[in-house]
Amino acid sequence: MIEAIRTFNPIVQALLATLFTWGLTALGAAGVFLTKEINRRLLDAMLGFASGVMIAASFWSLLAPAIEMTESNGGTPWVPALIGFLAGGGFLYLVDRILPHLHLGLPIDEAEGIKTSWQRSILLVLAITLHNFPEGLAVGVAFGAAAAGVSEASLSAAVALAIGIGIQNFPEGLAVSAPLRREKMSRWRSFMIGQASGMVEPVAGVLGAAAVYFIRPLLPYALAFAAGAMIYVVIEELIPEAQLNKDTDLPTLGAMLGFAVMMMLDVALG
C-alpha cells in the first residue's frame, strides 16, 4: 500500500489521506440512521479516546520529528518546536474567540465567539470545523514533510497518522449526529451536519502539504504548529466535554487507549 501511495504527488497524497479521515467521519455519522440515542458514558469514552489519539499524534508524529529535524540541521532543537507549538495554540485561541460556534450539549445562549443570529446547526458545524482543522493540517504537514525527503518524516509515519486520525473520527461523527437526532432533527440533516464536521480536513490537509513541500525551512515550525493546535483543542474542548458528567474514569481509560493505539501505529508503521 505504501508503495502505491508513493506514486502520487504529495499534495494528492494529503488529499487522499484526508478524504479517508473525512470518510470515516461520515461513516460514523451514518450511525444516526440506525439510532438516535448514544449512551452518555459511551460518548465520554469516545471523546477520551479521541483526546488520547490527538495527544499521542502531537508528540510522536509532529513534535518529535520537528525536534529531530532541527537537531540534524545543526539548529537549536527546542526553538522551532517551542515557537511553532505556542503559535499553533495561539492561533486556535484567536479563532476560538472570533469565530461564532456552539459546543454540543450547550444551549444556544452559550455560543462562543462574536455574537450572531446564525442558526444552532450552523454554530454546531463551525465548532466541529474548528476542532477538525488542526487534524487535517497535521496530516497534510506530515505528508508534505515525507515528500520533501526529510529523513525524520517518513511516508509510513504519515500514513499511520492518517489512520489514527481516521479511527478517532469514526466515533466523533456519531457523537455529533446522534445528539442532533435526539433533539428532533431529521436523520438526514443530522447525518449531513455530522459528516460536514470532517469536510475541512481535506482543505487543511492540502494547504499543509503544499506549504511545507514548497517551503522546506517551514517544516519544523509547521509540524509543531499543528501539534500546538491539536493540543489546544484537546484541553479546551474534548477533555472538558468528556467530563461534563463528573464520571472521569471512562474518559481517562478511553484517553489511555487512544494514546496507546496512536503510539502503536506510529512506532509500528513509522
PDB file of C-alpha atoms in Angstrom:
ATOM      1  CA  MET A   1       0.000   0.000   0.000  1.00  0.00           C
ATOM      2  CA  ILE A   2       2.805   2.417   0.895  1.00  0.00           C
ATOM      3  CA  GLU A   3       4.476   1.932  -2.483  1.00  0.00           C
ATOM      4  CA  ALA A   4       1.194   2.605  -4.286  1.00  0.00           C
ATOM      5  CA  ILE A   5       0.729   5.841  -2.343  1.00  0.00           C
ATOM      6  CA  ARG A   6       4.310   6.882  -3.100  1.00  0.00           C
ATOM      7  CA  THR A   7       3.472   7.171  -6.822  1.00  0.00           C
ATOM      8  CA  PHE A   8       1.201  10.172  -6.178  1.00  0.00           C
ATOM      9  CA  ASN A   9       2.179  13.820  -5.824  1.00  0.00           C
ATOM     10  CA  PRO A  10       2.479  14.702  -2.089  1.00  0.00           C
ATOM     11  CA  ILE A  11      -0.430  17.130  -2.278  1.00  0.00           C
ATOM     12  CA  VAL A  12      -2.567  14.397  -3.816  1.00  0.00           C
ATOM     13  CA  GLN A  13      -1.349  12.040  -1.093  1.00  0.00           C
ATOM     14  CA  ALA A  14      -2.505  14.503   1.562  1.00  0.00           C
ATOM     15  CA  LEU A  15      -5.834  14.956  -0.220  1.00  0.00           C
ATOM     16  CA  LEU A  16      -6.440  11.201  -0.392  1.00  0.00           C
ATOM     17  CA  ALA A  17      -5.449  10.747   3.247  1.00  0.00           C
ATOM     18  CA  THR A  18      -7.765  13.483   4.483  1.00  0.00           C
ATOM     19  CA  LEU A  19     -10.589  12.256   2.267  1.00  0.00           C
ATOM     20  CA  PHE A  20     -10.116   8.967   4.120  1.00  0.00           C
ATOM     21  CA  THR A  21     -10.383  10.693   7.509  1.00  0.00           C
ATOM     22  CA  TRP A  22     -13.450  12.621   6.310  1.00  0.00           C
ATOM     23  CA  GLY A  23     -14.960   9.385   5.025  1.00  0.00           C
ATOM     24  CA  LEU A  24     -14.650   7.744   8.439  1.00  0.00           C
ATOM     25  CA  THR A  25     -16.311  10.796   9.989  1.00  0.00           C
ATOM     26  CA  ALA A  26     -19.195  10.378   7.541  1.00  0.00           C
ATOM     27  CA  LEU A  27     -19.356   6.639   8.247  1.00  0.00           C
ATOM     28  CA  GLY A  28     -19.656   7.308  11.948  1.00  0.00           C
ATOM     29  CA  ALA A  29     -22.279   9.995  11.365  1.00  0.00           C
ATOM     30  CA  ALA A  30     -24.290   7.478   9.308  1.00  0.00           C
ATOM     31  CA  GLY A  31     -24.951   5.603  12.542  1.00  0.00           C
ATOM     32  CA  VAL A  32     -27.758   8.100  13.088  1.00  0.00           C
ATOM     33  CA  PHE A  33     -29.806   6.124  10.564  1.00  0.00           C
ATOM     34  CA  LEU A  34     -29.703   3.203  12.998  1.00  0.00           C
ATOM     35  CA  THR A  35     -30.223   5.008  16.294  1.00  0.00           C
ATOM     36  CA  LYS A  36     -30.963   8.452  17.648  1.00  0.00           C
ATOM     37  CA  GLU A  37     -29.597   7.663  21.090  1.00  0.00           C
ATOM     38  CA  ILE A  38     -25.995   7.406  22.149  1.00  0.00           C
ATOM     39  CA  ASN A  39     -25.159   6.343  25.672  1.00  0.00           C
ATOM     40  CA  ARG A  40     -23.571   9.244  27.533  1.00  0.00           C
ATOM     41  CA  ARG A  41     -20.909   7.024  29.075  1.00  0.00           C
ATOM     42  CA  LEU A  42     -20.024   5.695  25.635  1.00  0.00           C
ATOM     43  CA  LEU A  43     -19.826   9.250  24.293  1.00  0.00           C
ATOM     44  CA  ASP A  44     -17.498  10.226  27.140  1.00  0.00           C
ATOM     45  CA  ALA A  45     -15.281   7.228  26.378  1.00  0.00           C
ATOM     46  CA  MET A  46     -15.229   8.211  22.674  1.00  0.00           C
ATOM     47  CA  LEU A  47     -14.205  11.761  23.482  1.00  0.00           C
ATOM     48  CA  GLY A  48     -11.499  10.431  25.796  1.00  0.00           C
ATOM     49  CA  PHE A  49     -10.250   8.103  23.049  1.00  0.00           C
ATOM     50  CA  ALA A  50     -10.084  10.999  20.579  1.00  0.00           C
ATOM     51  CA  SER A  51      -8.117  13.015  23.145  1.00  0.00           C
ATOM     52  CA  GLY A  52      -5.586  10.215  23.585  1.00  0.00           C
ATOM     53  CA  VAL A  53      -5.089   9.814  19.836  1.00  0.00           C
ATOM     54  CA  MET A  54      -4.546  13.529  19.340  1.00  0.00           C
ATOM     55  CA  ILE A  55      -2.110  13.842  22.267  1.00  0.00           C
ATOM     56  CA  ALA A  56      -0.051  10.887  21.030  1.00  0.00           C
ATOM     57  CA  ALA A  57      -0.092  12.142  17.440  1.00  0.00           C
ATOM     58  CA  SER A  58       1.037  15.581  18.594  1.00  0.00           C
ATOM     59  CA  PHE A  59       4.221  14.134  20.063  1.00  0.00           C
ATOM     60  CA  TRP A  60       5.068  11.002  18.091  1.00  0.00           C
ATOM     61  CA  SER A  61       4.090  12.281  14.635  1.00  0.00           C
ATOM     62  CA  LEU A  62       4.720  16.014  14.924  1.00  0.00           C
ATOM     63  CA  LEU A  63       6.843  17.370  17.784  1.00  0.00           C
ATOM     64  CA  ALA A  64       9.445  14.585  17.889  1.00  0.00           C
ATOM     65  CA  PRO A  65      10.186  14.810  14.126  1.00  0.00           C
ATOM     66  CA  ALA A  66      10.356  18.621  14.370  1.00  0.00           C
ATOM     67  CA  ILE A  67      12.949  18.421  17.156  1.00  0.00           C
ATOM     68  CA  GLU A  68      14.992  15.714  15.393  1.00  0.00           C
ATOM     69  CA  MET A  69      14.864  17.611  12.106  1.00  0.00           C
ATOM     70  CA  THR A  70      16.197  20.814  13.674  1.00  0.00           C
ATOM     71  CA  GLU A  71      18.928  18.935  15.515  1.00  0.00           C
ATOM     72  CA  SER A  72      20.104  17.153  12.372  1.00  0.00           C
ATOM     73  CA  ASN A  73      20.327  20.523  10.593  1.00  0.00           C
ATOM     74  CA  GLY A  74      22.562  21.916  13.319  1.00  0.00           C
ATOM     75  CA  GLY A  75      19.957  24.202  14.852  1.00  0.00           C
ATOM     76  CA  THR A  76      18.833  24.564  18.469  1.00  0.00           C
ATOM     77  CA  PRO A  77      16.386  21.623  18.752  1.00  0.00           C
ATOM     78  CA  TRP A  78      13.774  23.194  21.006  1.00  0.00           C
ATOM     79  CA  VAL A  79      13.416  26.593  19.300  1.00  0.00           C
ATOM     80  CA  PRO A  80      11.214  25.745  16.261  1.00  0.00           C
ATOM     81  CA  ALA A  81       9.234  23.242  18.350  1.00  0.00           C
ATOM     82  CA  LEU A  82       8.532  25.844  21.043  1.00  0.00           C
ATOM     83  CA  ILE A  83       7.704  28.667  18.636  1.00  0.00           C
ATOM     84  CA  GLY A  84       5.531  26.503  16.397  1.00  0.00           C
ATOM     85  CA  PHE A  85       3.729  24.825  19.298  1.00  0.00           C
ATOM     86  CA  LEU A  86       2.806  28.102  21.001  1.00  0.00           C
ATOM     87  CA  ALA A  87       1.865  29.684  17.665  1.00  0.00           C
ATOM     88  CA  GLY A  88      -0.499  26.790  16.908  1.00  0.00           C
ATOM     89  CA  GLY A  89      -2.211  27.092  20.273  1.00  0.00           C
ATOM     90  CA  GLY A  90      -2.335  30.893  19.985  1.00  0.00           C
ATOM     91  CA  PHE A  91      -3.883  30.700  16.531  1.00  0.00           C
ATOM     92  CA  LEU A  92      -6.639  28.384  17.743  1.00  0.00           C
ATOM     93  CA  TYR A  93      -7.214  30.639  20.751  1.00  0.00           C
ATOM     94  CA  LEU A  94      -7.771  33.660  18.498  1.00  0.00           C
ATOM     95  CA  VAL A  95     -10.058  31.759  16.134  1.00  0.00           C
ATOM     96  CA  ASP A  96     -11.973  30.391  19.124  1.00  0.00           C
ATOM     97  CA  ARG A  97     -12.531  33.939  20.389  1.00  0.00           C
ATOM     98  CA  ILE A  98     -13.635  35.289  16.999  1.00  0.00           C
ATOM     99  CA  LEU A  99     -15.469  32.501  15.133  1.00  0.00           C
ATOM    100  CA  PRO A 100     -19.115  32.075  16.249  1.00  0.00           C
ATOM    101  CA  HIS A 101     -19.623  28.455  17.356  1.00  0.00           C
ATOM    102  CA  LEU A 102     -21.558  26.293  19.793  1.00  0.00           C
ATOM    103  CA  HIS A 103     -20.333  23.163  21.532  1.00  0.00           C
ATOM    104  CA  LEU A 104     -22.545  20.069  21.668  1.00  0.00           C
ATOM    105  CA  GLY A 105     -24.977  19.843  24.566  1.00  0.00           C
ATOM    106  CA  LEU A 106     -24.959  23.565  25.347  1.00  0.00           C
ATOM    107  CA  PRO A 107     -27.882  25.991  24.918  1.00  0.00           C
ATOM    108  CA  ILE A 108     -27.565  28.490  22.080  1.00  0.00           C
ATOM    109  CA  ASP A 109     -27.151  31.392  24.502  1.00  0.00           C
ATOM    110  CA  GLU A 110     -23.768  29.867  25.469  1.00  0.00           C
ATOM    111  CA  ALA A 111     -22.388  30.160  21.933  1.00  0.00           C
ATOM    112  CA  GLU A 112     -18.808  31.430  21.836  1.00  0.00           C
ATOM    113  CA  GLY A 113     -17.082  33.910  19.559  1.00  0.00           C
ATOM    114  CA  ILE A 114     -18.626  37.007  18.007  1.00  0.00           C
ATOM    115  CA  LYS A 115     -22.340  37.219  18.747  1.00  0.00           C
ATOM    116  CA  THR A 116     -24.548  36.342  15.793  1.00  0.00           C
ATOM    117  CA  SER A 117     -28.096  35.331  14.904  1.00  0.00           C
ATOM    118  CA  TRP A 118     -26.973  32.251  12.966  1.00  0.00           C
ATOM    119  CA  GLN A 119     -28.932  29.028  13.402  1.00  0.00           C
ATOM    120  CA  ARG A 120     -27.927  26.476  16.010  1.00  0.00           C
ATOM    121  CA  SER A 121     -26.973  23.883  13.361  1.00  0.00           C
ATOM    122  CA  ILE A 122     -24.559  26.306  11.679  1.00  0.00           C
ATOM    123  CA  LEU A 123     -22.925  27.150  15.012  1.00  0.00           C
ATOM    124  CA  LEU A 124     -22.511  23.434  15.774  1.00  0.00           C
ATOM    125  CA  VAL A 125     -20.851  22.780  12.410  1.00  0.00           C
ATOM    126  CA  LEU A 126     -18.467  25.690  12.970  1.00  0.00           C
ATOM    127  CA  ALA A 127     -17.498  24.300  16.390  1.00  0.00           C
ATOM    128  CA  ILE A 128     -16.614  20.901  14.937  1.00  0.00           C
ATOM    129  CA  THR A 129     -14.868  22.559  11.975  1.00  0.00           C
ATOM    130  CA  LEU A 130     -12.687  24.455  14.431  1.00  0.00           C
ATOM    131  CA  HIS A 131     -11.892  21.113  16.071  1.00  0.00           C
ATOM    132  CA  ASN A 132     -11.101  19.231  12.854  1.00  0.00           C
ATOM    133  CA  PHE A 133      -8.951  21.840  11.110  1.00  0.00           C
ATOM    134  CA  PRO A 134      -5.812  21.005  13.149  1.00  0.00           C
ATOM    135  CA  GLU A 135      -6.274  17.295  12.389  1.00  0.00           C
ATOM    136  CA  GLY A 136      -6.350  17.867   8.635  1.00  0.00           C
ATOM    137  CA  LEU A 137      -3.421  20.267   8.903  1.00  0.00           C
ATOM    138  CA  ALA A 138      -1.394  17.691  10.845  1.00  0.00           C
ATOM    139  CA  VAL A 139      -1.968  15.000   8.224  1.00  0.00           C
ATOM    140  CA  GLY A 140      -1.121  17.375   5.366  1.00  0.00           C
ATOM    141  CA  VAL A 141       2.072  18.593   7.026  1.00  0.00           C
ATOM    142  CA  ALA A 142       3.151  15.004   7.696  1.00  0.00           C
ATOM    143  CA  PHE A 143       2.775  14.044   4.016  1.00  0.00           C
ATOM    144  CA  GLY A 144       4.496  17.229   2.871  1.00  0.00           C
ATOM    145  CA  ALA A 145       7.415  16.541   5.189  1.00  0.00           C
ATOM    146  CA  ALA A 146       7.756  12.966   3.939  1.00  0.00           C
ATOM    147  CA  ALA A 147       7.706  14.094   0.310  1.00  0.00           C
ATOM    148  CA  ALA A 148      10.361  16.732   0.988  1.00  0.00           C
ATOM    149  CA  GLY A 149      12.793  13.901   1.677  1.00  0.00           C
ATOM    150  CA  VAL A 150      13.310  14.655   5.339  1.00  0.00           C
ATOM    151  CA  SER A 151      14.733  11.531   6.975  1.00  0.00           C
ATOM    152  CA  GLU A 152      12.887  12.170  10.244  1.00  0.00           C
ATOM    153  CA  ALA A 153       9.491  12.180   8.468  1.00  0.00           C
ATOM    154  CA  SER A 154       8.561   9.034   6.541  1.00  0.00           C
ATOM    155  CA  LEU A 155       5.591   8.253   4.321  1.00  0.00           C
ATOM    156  CA  SER A 156       4.764   5.312   6.591  1.00  0.00           C
ATOM    157  CA  ALA A 157       4.553   7.652   9.583  1.00  0.00           C
ATOM    158  CA  ALA A 158       2.257   9.992   7.646  1.00  0.00           C
ATOM    159  CA  VAL A 159       0.016   7.053   6.741  1.00  0.00           C
ATOM    160  CA  ALA A 160      -0.016   5.954  10.395  1.00  0.00           C
ATOM    161  CA  LEU A 161      -1.089   9.451  11.425  1.00  0.00           C
ATOM    162  CA  ALA A 162      -3.909   9.458   8.862  1.00  0.00           C
ATOM    163  CA  ILE A 163      -5.103   6.044  10.092  1.00  0.00           C
ATOM    164  CA  GLY A 164      -5.018   7.202  13.710  1.00  0.00           C
ATOM    165  CA  ILE A 165      -6.937  10.396  12.969  1.00  0.00           C
ATOM    166  CA  GLY A 166      -9.416   8.409  10.886  1.00  0.00           C
ATOM    167  CA  ILE A 167     -10.031   5.885  13.678  1.00  0.00           C
ATOM    168  CA  GLN A 168     -10.878   8.606  16.167  1.00  0.00           C
ATOM    169  CA  ASN A 169     -13.027  10.422  13.577  1.00  0.00           C
ATOM    170  CA  PHE A 170     -15.416   7.459  13.321  1.00  0.00           C
ATOM    171  CA  PRO A 171     -16.911   7.785  16.821  1.00  0.00           C
ATOM    172  CA  GLU A 172     -16.723  11.566  16.536  1.00  0.00           C
ATOM    173  CA  GLY A 173     -19.082  11.509  13.552  1.00  0.00           C
ATOM    174  CA  LEU A 174     -21.690   9.637  15.589  1.00  0.00           C
ATOM    175  CA  ALA A 175     -21.004  11.822  18.616  1.00  0.00           C
ATOM    176  CA  VAL A 176     -22.046  14.833  16.521  1.00  0.00           C
ATOM    177  CA  SER A 177     -25.030  13.398  14.639  1.00  0.00           C
ATOM    178  CA  ALA A 178     -26.732  11.358  17.386  1.00  0.00           C
ATOM    179  CA  PRO A 179     -27.342  14.280  19.796  1.00  0.00           C
ATOM    180  CA  LEU A 180     -28.774  16.313  16.912  1.00  0.00           C
ATOM    181  CA  ARG A 181     -31.182  13.488  16.104  1.00  0.00           C
ATOM    182  CA  ARG A 182     -32.142  13.306  19.766  1.00  0.00           C
ATOM    183  CA  GLU A 183     -33.070  16.988  19.531  1.00  0.00           C
ATOM    184  CA  LYS A 184     -35.721  16.045  16.912  1.00  0.00           C
ATOM    185  CA  MET A 185     -33.629  16.959  13.887  1.00  0.00           C
ATOM    186  CA  SER A 186     -34.262  14.691  10.879  1.00  0.00           C
ATOM    187  CA  ARG A 187     -31.965  11.711  10.330  1.00  0.00           C
ATOM    188  CA  TRP A 188     -30.718  13.107   7.016  1.00  0.00           C
ATOM    189  CA  ARG A 189     -29.963  16.565   8.373  1.00  0.00           C
ATOM    190  CA  SER A 190     -28.283  15.089  11.453  1.00  0.00           C
ATOM    191  CA  PHE A 191     -26.110  12.946   9.192  1.00  0.00           C
ATOM    192  CA  MET A 192     -25.231  15.857   6.907  1.00  0.00           C
ATOM    193  CA  ILE A 193     -24.142  18.027   9.839  1.00  0.00           C
ATOM    194  CA  GLY A 194     -22.190  15.137  11.357  1.00  0.00           C
ATOM    195  CA  GLN A 195     -20.250  14.388   8.182  1.00  0.00           C
ATOM    196  CA  ALA A 196     -19.791  18.081   7.430  1.00  0.00           C
ATOM    197  CA  SER A 197     -17.688  18.284  10.550  1.00  0.00           C
ATOM    198  CA  GLY A 198     -14.921  16.463   8.660  1.00  0.00           C
ATOM    199  CA  MET A 199     -15.119  18.407   5.392  1.00  0.00           C
ATOM    200  CA  VAL A 200     -12.497  20.913   6.491  1.00  0.00           C
ATOM    201  CA  GLU A 201      -9.849  18.208   6.865  1.00  0.00           C
ATOM    202  CA  PRO A 202      -9.109  17.763   3.113  1.00  0.00           C
ATOM    203  CA  VAL A 203      -8.835  21.548   2.741  1.00  0.00           C
ATOM    204  CA  ALA A 204      -6.466  21.861   5.698  1.00  0.00           C
ATOM    205  CA  GLY A 205      -4.519  18.796   4.563  1.00  0.00           C
ATOM    206  CA  VAL A 206      -3.851  20.152   1.078  1.00  0.00           C
ATOM    207  CA  LEU A 207      -2.856  23.558   2.462  1.00  0.00           C
ATOM    208  CA  GLY A 208      -0.487  21.991   4.982  1.00  0.00           C
ATOM    209  CA  ALA A 209       1.145  19.660   2.466  1.00  0.00           C
ATOM    210  CA  ALA A 210       1.607  22.405  -0.117  1.00  0.00           C
ATOM    211  CA  ALA A 211       3.095  24.853   2.394  1.00  0.00           C
ATOM    212  CA  VAL A 212       5.791  22.562   3.744  1.00  0.00           C
ATOM    213  CA  TYR A 213       6.541  20.867   0.425  1.00  0.00           C
ATOM    214  CA  PHE A 214       7.324  24.136  -1.327  1.00  0.00           C
ATOM    215  CA  ILE A 215       8.838  25.972   1.664  1.00  0.00           C
ATOM    216  CA  ARG A 216      11.028  23.348   3.322  1.00  0.00           C
ATOM    217  CA  PRO A 217      12.504  25.622   6.053  1.00  0.00           C
ATOM    218  CA  LEU A 218       8.976  25.871   7.497  1.00  0.00           C
ATOM    219  CA  LEU A 219       8.824  22.152   8.208  1.00  0.00           C
ATOM    220  CA  PRO A 220       9.792  22.053  11.921  1.00  0.00           C
ATOM    221  CA  TYR A 221       7.606  25.069  12.652  1.00  0.00           C
ATOM    222  CA  ALA A 222       4.663  23.664  10.703  1.00  0.00           C
ATOM    223  CA  LEU A 223       4.861  20.300  12.446  1.00  0.00           C
ATOM    224  CA  ALA A 224       4.959  21.967  15.860  1.00  0.00           C
ATOM    225  CA  PHE A 225       2.192  24.409  14.863  1.00  0.00           C
ATOM    226  CA  ALA A 226      -0.132  21.505  14.051  1.00  0.00           C
ATOM    227  CA  ALA A 227       0.773  19.859  17.364  1.00  0.00           C
ATOM    228  CA  GLY A 228       0.012  23.024  19.333  1.00  0.00           C
ATOM    229  CA  ALA A 229      -3.325  23.451  17.586  1.00  0.00           C
ATOM    230  CA  MET A 230      -4.335  19.862  18.343  1.00  0.00           C
ATOM    231  CA  ILE A 231      -3.324  20.066  21.996  1.00  0.00           C
ATOM    232  CA  TYR A 232      -5.330  23.283  22.337  1.00  0.00           C
ATOM    233  CA  VAL A 233      -8.442  21.500  21.040  1.00  0.00           C
ATOM    234  CA  VAL A 234      -7.905  18.560  23.399  1.00  0.00           C
ATOM    235  CA  ILE A 235      -7.530  20.708  26.511  1.00  0.00           C
ATOM    236  CA  GLU A 236     -10.077  23.387  25.645  1.00  0.00           C
ATOM    237  CA  GLU A 237     -12.807  21.161  24.207  1.00  0.00           C
ATOM    238  CA  LEU A 238     -12.505  17.387  24.248  1.00  0.00           C
ATOM    239  CA  ILE A 239     -11.454  16.710  27.843  1.00  0.00           C
ATOM    240  CA  PRO A 240     -13.957  19.172  29.420  1.00  0.00           C
ATOM    241  CA  GLU A 241     -16.815  17.744  27.303  1.00  0.00           C
ATOM    242  CA  ALA A 242     -15.846  14.182  28.221  1.00  0.00           C
ATOM    243  CA  GLN A 243     -16.014  15.033  31.933  1.00  0.00           C
ATOM    244  CA  LEU A 244     -19.241  17.027  32.000  1.00  0.00           C
ATOM    245  CA  ASN A 245     -20.968  14.207  33.888  1.00  0.00           C
ATOM    246  CA  LYS A 246     -18.239  14.097  36.547  1.00  0.00           C
ATOM    247  CA  ASP A 247     -17.535  10.439  35.708  1.00  0.00           C
ATOM    248  CA  THR A 248     -13.850  10.698  34.876  1.00  0.00           C
ATOM    249  CA  ASP A 249     -12.932   7.002  34.812  1.00  0.00           C
ATOM    250  CA  LEU A 250     -14.236   6.118  31.330  1.00  0.00           C
ATOM    251  CA  PRO A 251     -12.843   9.215  29.584  1.00  0.00           C
ATOM    252  CA  THR A 252      -9.488   8.594  31.261  1.00  0.00           C
ATOM    253  CA  LEU A 253      -9.399   4.950  30.186  1.00  0.00           C
ATOM    254  CA  GLY A 254     -10.508   5.999  26.698  1.00  0.00           C
ATOM    255  CA  ALA A 255      -7.675   8.530  26.527  1.00  0.00           C
ATOM    256  CA  MET A 256      -5.152   5.907  27.632  1.00  0.00           C
ATOM    257  CA  LEU A 257      -6.415   3.508  24.957  1.00  0.00           C
ATOM    258  CA  GLY A 258      -6.373   6.208  22.282  1.00  0.00           C
ATOM    259  CA  PHE A 259      -2.818   7.206  23.162  1.00  0.00           C
ATOM    260  CA  ALA A 260      -1.705   3.568  23.092  1.00  0.00           C
ATOM    261  CA  VAL A 261      -3.332   2.920  19.694  1.00  0.00           C
ATOM    262  CA  MET A 262      -1.758   6.007  18.097  1.00  0.00           C
ATOM    263  CA  MET A 263       1.627   5.246  19.637  1.00  0.00           C
ATOM    264  CA  MET A 264       1.471   1.670  18.356  1.00  0.00           C
ATOM    265  CA  LEU A 265       0.528   2.814  14.843  1.00  0.00           C
ATOM    266  CA  ASP A 266       3.303   5.381  14.703  1.00  0.00           C
ATOM    267  CA  VAL A 267       6.017   3.057  16.005  1.00  0.00           C
ATOM    268  CA  ALA A 268       4.857   0.019  14.009  1.00  0.00           C
ATOM    269  CA  LEU A 269       4.345   1.824  10.694  1.00  0.00           C
ATOM    270  CA  GLY A 270       6.679   4.798  11.086  1.00  0.00           C
TER     271      GLY A 270
END
